[in-house]
mmCIF file of C-alpha atoms and ligand atoms in Angstrom:
data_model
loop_
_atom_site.group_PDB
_atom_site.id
_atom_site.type_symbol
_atom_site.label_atom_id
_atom_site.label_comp_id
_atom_site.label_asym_id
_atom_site.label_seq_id
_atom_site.Cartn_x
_atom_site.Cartn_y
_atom_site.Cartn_z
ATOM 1 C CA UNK A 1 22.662 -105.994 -6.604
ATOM 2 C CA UNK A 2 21.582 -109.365 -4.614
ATOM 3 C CA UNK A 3 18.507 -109.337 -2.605
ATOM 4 C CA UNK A 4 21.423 -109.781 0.699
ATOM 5 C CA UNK A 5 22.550 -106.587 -0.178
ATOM 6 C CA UNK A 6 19.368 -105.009 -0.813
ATOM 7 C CA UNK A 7 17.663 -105.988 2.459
ATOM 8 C CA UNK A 8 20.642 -105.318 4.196
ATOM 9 C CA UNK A 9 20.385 -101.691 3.113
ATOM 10 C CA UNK A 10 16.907 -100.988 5.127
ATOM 11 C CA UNK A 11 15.564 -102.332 8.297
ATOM 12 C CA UNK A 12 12.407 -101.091 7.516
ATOM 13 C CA UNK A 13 10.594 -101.124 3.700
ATOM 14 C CA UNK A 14 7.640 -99.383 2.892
ATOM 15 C CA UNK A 15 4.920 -100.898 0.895
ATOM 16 C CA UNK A 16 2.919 -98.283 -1.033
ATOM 17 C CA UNK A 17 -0.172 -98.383 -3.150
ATOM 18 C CA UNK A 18 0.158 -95.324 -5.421
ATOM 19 C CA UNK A 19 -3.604 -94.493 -7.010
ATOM 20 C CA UNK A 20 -2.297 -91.303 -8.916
ATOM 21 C CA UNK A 21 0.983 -90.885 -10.608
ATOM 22 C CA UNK A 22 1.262 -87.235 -9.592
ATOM 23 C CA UNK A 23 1.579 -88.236 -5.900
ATOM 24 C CA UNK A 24 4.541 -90.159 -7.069
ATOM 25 C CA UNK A 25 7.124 -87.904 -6.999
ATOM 26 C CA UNK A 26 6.309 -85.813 -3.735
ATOM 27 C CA UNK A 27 5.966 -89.601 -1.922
ATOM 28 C CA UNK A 28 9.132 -90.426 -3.151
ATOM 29 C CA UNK A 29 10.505 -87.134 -1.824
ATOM 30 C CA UNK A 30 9.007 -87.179 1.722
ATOM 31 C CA UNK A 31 10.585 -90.616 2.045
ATOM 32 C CA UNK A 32 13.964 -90.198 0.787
ATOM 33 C CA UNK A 33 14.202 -87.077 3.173
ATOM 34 C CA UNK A 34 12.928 -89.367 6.482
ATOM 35 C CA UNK A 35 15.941 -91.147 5.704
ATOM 36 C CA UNK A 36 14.763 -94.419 3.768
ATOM 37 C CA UNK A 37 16.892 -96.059 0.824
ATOM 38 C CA UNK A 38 15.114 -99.008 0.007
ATOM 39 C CA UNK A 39 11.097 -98.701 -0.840
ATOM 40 C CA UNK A 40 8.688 -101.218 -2.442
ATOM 41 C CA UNK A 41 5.510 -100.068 -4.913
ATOM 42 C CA UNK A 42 2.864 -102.866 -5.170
ATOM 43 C CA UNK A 43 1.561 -103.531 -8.977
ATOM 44 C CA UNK A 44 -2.033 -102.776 -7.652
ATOM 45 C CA UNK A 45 -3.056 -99.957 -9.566
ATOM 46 C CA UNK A 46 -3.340 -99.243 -12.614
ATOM 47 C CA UNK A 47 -0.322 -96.369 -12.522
ATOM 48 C CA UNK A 48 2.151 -98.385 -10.149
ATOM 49 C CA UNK A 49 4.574 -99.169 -13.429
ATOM 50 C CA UNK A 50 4.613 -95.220 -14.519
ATOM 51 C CA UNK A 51 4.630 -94.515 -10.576
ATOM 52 C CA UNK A 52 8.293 -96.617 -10.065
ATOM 53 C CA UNK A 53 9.250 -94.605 -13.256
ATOM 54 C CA UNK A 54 8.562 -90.830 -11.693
ATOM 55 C CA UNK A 55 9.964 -92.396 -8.340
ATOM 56 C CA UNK A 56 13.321 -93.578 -10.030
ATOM 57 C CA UNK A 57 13.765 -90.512 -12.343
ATOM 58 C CA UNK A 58 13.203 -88.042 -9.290
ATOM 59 C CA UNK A 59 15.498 -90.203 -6.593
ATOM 60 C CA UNK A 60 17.890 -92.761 -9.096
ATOM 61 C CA UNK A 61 19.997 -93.360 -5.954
ATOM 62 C CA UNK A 62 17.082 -95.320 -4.000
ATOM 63 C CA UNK A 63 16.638 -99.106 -4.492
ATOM 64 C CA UNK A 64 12.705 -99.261 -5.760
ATOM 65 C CA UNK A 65 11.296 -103.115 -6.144
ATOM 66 C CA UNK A 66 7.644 -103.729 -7.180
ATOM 67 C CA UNK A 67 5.190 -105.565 -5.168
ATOM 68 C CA UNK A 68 2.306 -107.712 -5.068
ATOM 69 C CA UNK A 69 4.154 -110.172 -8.513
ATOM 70 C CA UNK A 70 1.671 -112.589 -9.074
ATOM 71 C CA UNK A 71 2.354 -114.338 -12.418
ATOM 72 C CA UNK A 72 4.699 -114.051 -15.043
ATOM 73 C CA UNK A 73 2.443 -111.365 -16.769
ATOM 74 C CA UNK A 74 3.228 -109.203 -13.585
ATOM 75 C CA UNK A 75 7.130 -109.396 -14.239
ATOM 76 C CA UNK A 76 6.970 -108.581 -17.782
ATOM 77 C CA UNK A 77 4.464 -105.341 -16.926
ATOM 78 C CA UNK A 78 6.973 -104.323 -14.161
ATOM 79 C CA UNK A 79 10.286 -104.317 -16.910
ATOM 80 C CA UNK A 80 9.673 -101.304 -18.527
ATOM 81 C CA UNK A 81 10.087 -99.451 -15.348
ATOM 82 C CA UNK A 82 13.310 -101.830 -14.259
ATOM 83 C CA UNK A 83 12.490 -102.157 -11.096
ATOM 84 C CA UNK A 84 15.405 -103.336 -8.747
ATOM 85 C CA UNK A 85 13.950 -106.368 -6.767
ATOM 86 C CA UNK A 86 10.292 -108.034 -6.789
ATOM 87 C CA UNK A 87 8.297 -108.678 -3.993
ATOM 88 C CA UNK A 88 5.748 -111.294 -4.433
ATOM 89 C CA UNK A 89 2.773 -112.302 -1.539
ATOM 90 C CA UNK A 90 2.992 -115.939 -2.094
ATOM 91 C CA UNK A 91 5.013 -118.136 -4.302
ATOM 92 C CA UNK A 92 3.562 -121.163 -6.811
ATOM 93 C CA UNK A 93 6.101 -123.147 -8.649
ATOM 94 C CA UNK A 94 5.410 -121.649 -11.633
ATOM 95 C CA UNK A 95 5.893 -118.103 -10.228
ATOM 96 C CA UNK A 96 9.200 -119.278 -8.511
ATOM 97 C CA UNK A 97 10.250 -120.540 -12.195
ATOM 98 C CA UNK A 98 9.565 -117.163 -13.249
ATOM 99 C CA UNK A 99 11.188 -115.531 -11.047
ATOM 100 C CA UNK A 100 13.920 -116.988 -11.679
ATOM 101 C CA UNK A 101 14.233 -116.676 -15.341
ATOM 102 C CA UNK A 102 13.780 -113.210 -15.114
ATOM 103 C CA UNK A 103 17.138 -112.960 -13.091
ATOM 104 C CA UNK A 104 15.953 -109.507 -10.945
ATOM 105 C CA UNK A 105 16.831 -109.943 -7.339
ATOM 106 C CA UNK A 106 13.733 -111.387 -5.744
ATOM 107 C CA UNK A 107 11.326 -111.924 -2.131
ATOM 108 C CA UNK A 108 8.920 -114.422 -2.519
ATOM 109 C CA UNK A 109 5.912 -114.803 -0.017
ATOM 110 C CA UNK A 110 5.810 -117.467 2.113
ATOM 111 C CA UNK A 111 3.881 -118.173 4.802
ATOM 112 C CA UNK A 112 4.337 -121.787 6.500
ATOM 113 C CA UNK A 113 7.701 -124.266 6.995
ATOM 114 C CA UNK A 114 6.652 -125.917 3.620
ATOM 115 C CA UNK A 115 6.292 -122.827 1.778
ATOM 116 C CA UNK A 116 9.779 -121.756 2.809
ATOM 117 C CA UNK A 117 11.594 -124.718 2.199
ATOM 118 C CA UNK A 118 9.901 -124.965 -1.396
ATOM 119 C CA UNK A 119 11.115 -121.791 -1.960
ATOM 120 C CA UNK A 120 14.515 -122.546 -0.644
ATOM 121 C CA UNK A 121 14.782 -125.304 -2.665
ATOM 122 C CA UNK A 122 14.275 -123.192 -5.754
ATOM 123 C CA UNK A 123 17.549 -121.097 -3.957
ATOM 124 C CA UNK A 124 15.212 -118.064 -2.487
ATOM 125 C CA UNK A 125 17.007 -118.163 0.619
ATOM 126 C CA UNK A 126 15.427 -114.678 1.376
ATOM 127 C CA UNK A 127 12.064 -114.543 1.710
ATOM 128 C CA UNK A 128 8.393 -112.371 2.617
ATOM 129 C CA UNK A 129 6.833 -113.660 5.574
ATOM 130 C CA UNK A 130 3.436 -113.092 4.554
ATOM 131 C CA UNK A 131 0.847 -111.716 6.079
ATOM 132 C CA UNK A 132 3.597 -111.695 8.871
ATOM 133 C CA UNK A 133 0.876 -110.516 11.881
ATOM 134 C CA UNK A 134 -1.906 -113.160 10.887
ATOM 135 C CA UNK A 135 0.225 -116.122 9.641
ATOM 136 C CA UNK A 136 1.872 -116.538 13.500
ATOM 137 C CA UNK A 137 3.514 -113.398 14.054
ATOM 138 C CA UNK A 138 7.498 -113.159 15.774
ATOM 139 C CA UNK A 139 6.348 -117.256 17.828
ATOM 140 C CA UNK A 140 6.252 -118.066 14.348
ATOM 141 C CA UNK A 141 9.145 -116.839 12.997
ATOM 142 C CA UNK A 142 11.288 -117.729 15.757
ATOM 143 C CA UNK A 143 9.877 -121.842 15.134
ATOM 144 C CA UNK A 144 11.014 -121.766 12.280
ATOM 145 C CA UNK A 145 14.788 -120.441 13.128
ATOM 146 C CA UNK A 146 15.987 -123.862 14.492
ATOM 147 C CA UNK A 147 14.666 -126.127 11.844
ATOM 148 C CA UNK A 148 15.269 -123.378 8.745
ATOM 149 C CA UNK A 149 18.328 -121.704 10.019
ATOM 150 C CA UNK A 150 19.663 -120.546 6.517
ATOM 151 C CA UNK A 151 16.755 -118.625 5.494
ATOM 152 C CA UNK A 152 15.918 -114.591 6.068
ATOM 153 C CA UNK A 153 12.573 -112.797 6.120
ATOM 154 C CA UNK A 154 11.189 -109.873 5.547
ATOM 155 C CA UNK A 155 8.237 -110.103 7.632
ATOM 156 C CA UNK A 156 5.020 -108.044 5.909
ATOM 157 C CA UNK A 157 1.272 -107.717 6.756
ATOM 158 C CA UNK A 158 -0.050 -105.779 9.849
ATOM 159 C CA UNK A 159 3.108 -104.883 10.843
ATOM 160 C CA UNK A 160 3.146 -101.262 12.875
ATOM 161 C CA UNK A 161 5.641 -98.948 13.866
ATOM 162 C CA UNK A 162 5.236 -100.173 17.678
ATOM 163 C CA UNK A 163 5.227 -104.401 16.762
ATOM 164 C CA UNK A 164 8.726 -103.026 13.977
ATOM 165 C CA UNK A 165 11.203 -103.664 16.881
ATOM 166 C CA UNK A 166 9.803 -107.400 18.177
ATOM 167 C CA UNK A 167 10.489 -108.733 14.462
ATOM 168 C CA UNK A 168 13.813 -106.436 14.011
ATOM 169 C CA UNK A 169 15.206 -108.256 17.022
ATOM 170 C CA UNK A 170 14.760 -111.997 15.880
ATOM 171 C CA UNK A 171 18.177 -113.350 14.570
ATOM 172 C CA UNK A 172 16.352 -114.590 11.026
ATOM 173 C CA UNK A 173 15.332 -111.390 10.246
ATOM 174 C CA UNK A 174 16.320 -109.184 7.731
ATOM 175 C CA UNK A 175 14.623 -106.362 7.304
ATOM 176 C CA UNK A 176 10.368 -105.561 8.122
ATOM 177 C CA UNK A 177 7.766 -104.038 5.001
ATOM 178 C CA UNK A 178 4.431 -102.346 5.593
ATOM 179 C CA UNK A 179 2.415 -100.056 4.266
ATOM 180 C CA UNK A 180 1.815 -97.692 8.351
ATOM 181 C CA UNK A 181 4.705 -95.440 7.032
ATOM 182 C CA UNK A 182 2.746 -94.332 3.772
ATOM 183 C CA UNK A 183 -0.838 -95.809 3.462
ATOM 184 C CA UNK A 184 -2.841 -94.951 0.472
ATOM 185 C CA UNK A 185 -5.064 -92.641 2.184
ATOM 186 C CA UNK A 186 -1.946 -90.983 3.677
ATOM 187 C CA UNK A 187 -1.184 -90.843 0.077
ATOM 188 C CA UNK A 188 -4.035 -89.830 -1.443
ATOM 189 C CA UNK A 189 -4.376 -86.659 0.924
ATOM 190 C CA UNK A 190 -1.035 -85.715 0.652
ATOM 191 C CA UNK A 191 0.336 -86.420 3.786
ATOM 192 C CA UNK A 192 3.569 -85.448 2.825
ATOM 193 C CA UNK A 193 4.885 -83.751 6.681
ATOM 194 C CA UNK A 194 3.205 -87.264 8.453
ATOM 195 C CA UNK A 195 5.026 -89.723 6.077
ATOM 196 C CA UNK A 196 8.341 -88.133 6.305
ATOM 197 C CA UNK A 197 7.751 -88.013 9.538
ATOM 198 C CA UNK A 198 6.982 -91.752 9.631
ATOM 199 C CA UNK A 199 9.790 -92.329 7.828
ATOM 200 C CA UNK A 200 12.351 -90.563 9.838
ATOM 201 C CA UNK A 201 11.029 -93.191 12.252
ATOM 202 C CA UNK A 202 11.270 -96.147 10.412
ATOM 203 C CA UNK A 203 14.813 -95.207 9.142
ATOM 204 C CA UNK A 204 15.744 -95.026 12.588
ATOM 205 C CA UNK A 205 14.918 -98.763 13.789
ATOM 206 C CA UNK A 206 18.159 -100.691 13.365
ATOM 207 C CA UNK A 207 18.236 -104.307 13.719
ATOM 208 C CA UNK A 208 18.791 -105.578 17.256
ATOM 209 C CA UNK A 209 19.774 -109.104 16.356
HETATM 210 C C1 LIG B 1 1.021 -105.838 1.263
HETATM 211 O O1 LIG B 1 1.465 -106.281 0.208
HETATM 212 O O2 LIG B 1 -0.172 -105.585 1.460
HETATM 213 C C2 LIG B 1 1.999 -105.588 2.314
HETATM 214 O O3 LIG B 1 2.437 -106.760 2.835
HETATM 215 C C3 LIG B 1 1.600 -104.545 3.315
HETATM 216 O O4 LIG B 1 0.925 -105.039 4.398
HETATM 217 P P1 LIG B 1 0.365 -104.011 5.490
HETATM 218 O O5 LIG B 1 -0.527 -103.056 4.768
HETATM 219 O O6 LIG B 1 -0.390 -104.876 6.459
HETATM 220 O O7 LIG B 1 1.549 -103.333 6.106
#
């Protein structure tokens, strides 16, 4: 599947940082049934590759990427679990090389004009706006639509359920990540009710571009 097609199956991704592999499996549940298809674990902890394995055993129809792919290193940990896209936080030629090579769909981080069109150039014409809230928010996002009019984002980083529907709405977005609809203490006590819950929300915002 192409990173298009995987974007254009959520409007909203969740980012999760999974401490304990047991928690993988009701997570995975509790999102699936709020209504989400398309979630992303970050390669943070020291389970995340055996976490993306429970989560893709117990739900095979979701579309599971891993996060926070920082080197090459990172992609080869993250193959034994085949995950189905990579998410990276920023992007150095190397890492775009990389990414490349390895051939899974991928969003690279980018947070300035520069960054994007380097990654462009490479052919990432989707890309993580990263960290979306600090690095100029939906003003900057919306710059960067006349000059960079090919590229789509999937704005991450302080991004809320209230501030989802500001970036849904610009025409260069694809889809929004964060981590409000499961964060790791939500995790880690077991939230399972709340992030349903959250989810059911987030599966509900729909693009408005
Ligand atoms: C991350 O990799 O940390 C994500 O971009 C999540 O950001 P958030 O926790 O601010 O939603």
């Amino acid at each position: 599947m192409k990173i298009d097609k995987i974007l254009q199956a959520a409007s909203v991704i969740p980012v999760l940082e999974i401490g304990a592999v047991e928690t993988a499996v009701p997570l995975v549940r509790a999102l699936a049934a709020g209504g989400l298809q398309v979630i992303e674990a970050t390669l943070r902890t020291a389970v995340a590759v055996d976490a993306v394995k429970a989560m893709k055993d117990e739900q095979p129809d979701l579309i599971i990427g891993m996060g926070t792919i920082l080197s090459e290193e990172d992609i080869e940990k993250s193959l034994s679990c085949q995950p189905d896209f990579l998410v990276t936080p920023g992007a150095t030629k190397s890492l775009l090389q990389s990414l490349k090579k390895c051939g899974i769909p991928s969003l690279p981080g980018v947070a300035s004009a520069s960054e994007a069109m380097t990654a462009a150039e490479e052919g990432f014409m989707a890309q993580k706006f990263f960290p979306a809230e600090s690095a100029g928010g939906t003003t900057y996002l919306k710059a960067l639509k006349g000059p960079l009019p090919k590229i789509t984002f999937c704005p991450t980083g302080g991004i809320s359920a209230e501030k989802a529907p500001e970036y849904l709405a610009l025409s260069n977005v694809a889809c929004v990540g964060g981590s409000w609809i499961a964060t790791k203490d939500m995790i880690e006590e077991q939230k399972w009710a709340l992030i349903e819950a959250n989810a059911h929300r987030a599966a509900g915002m729909l693009l408005t571009n």
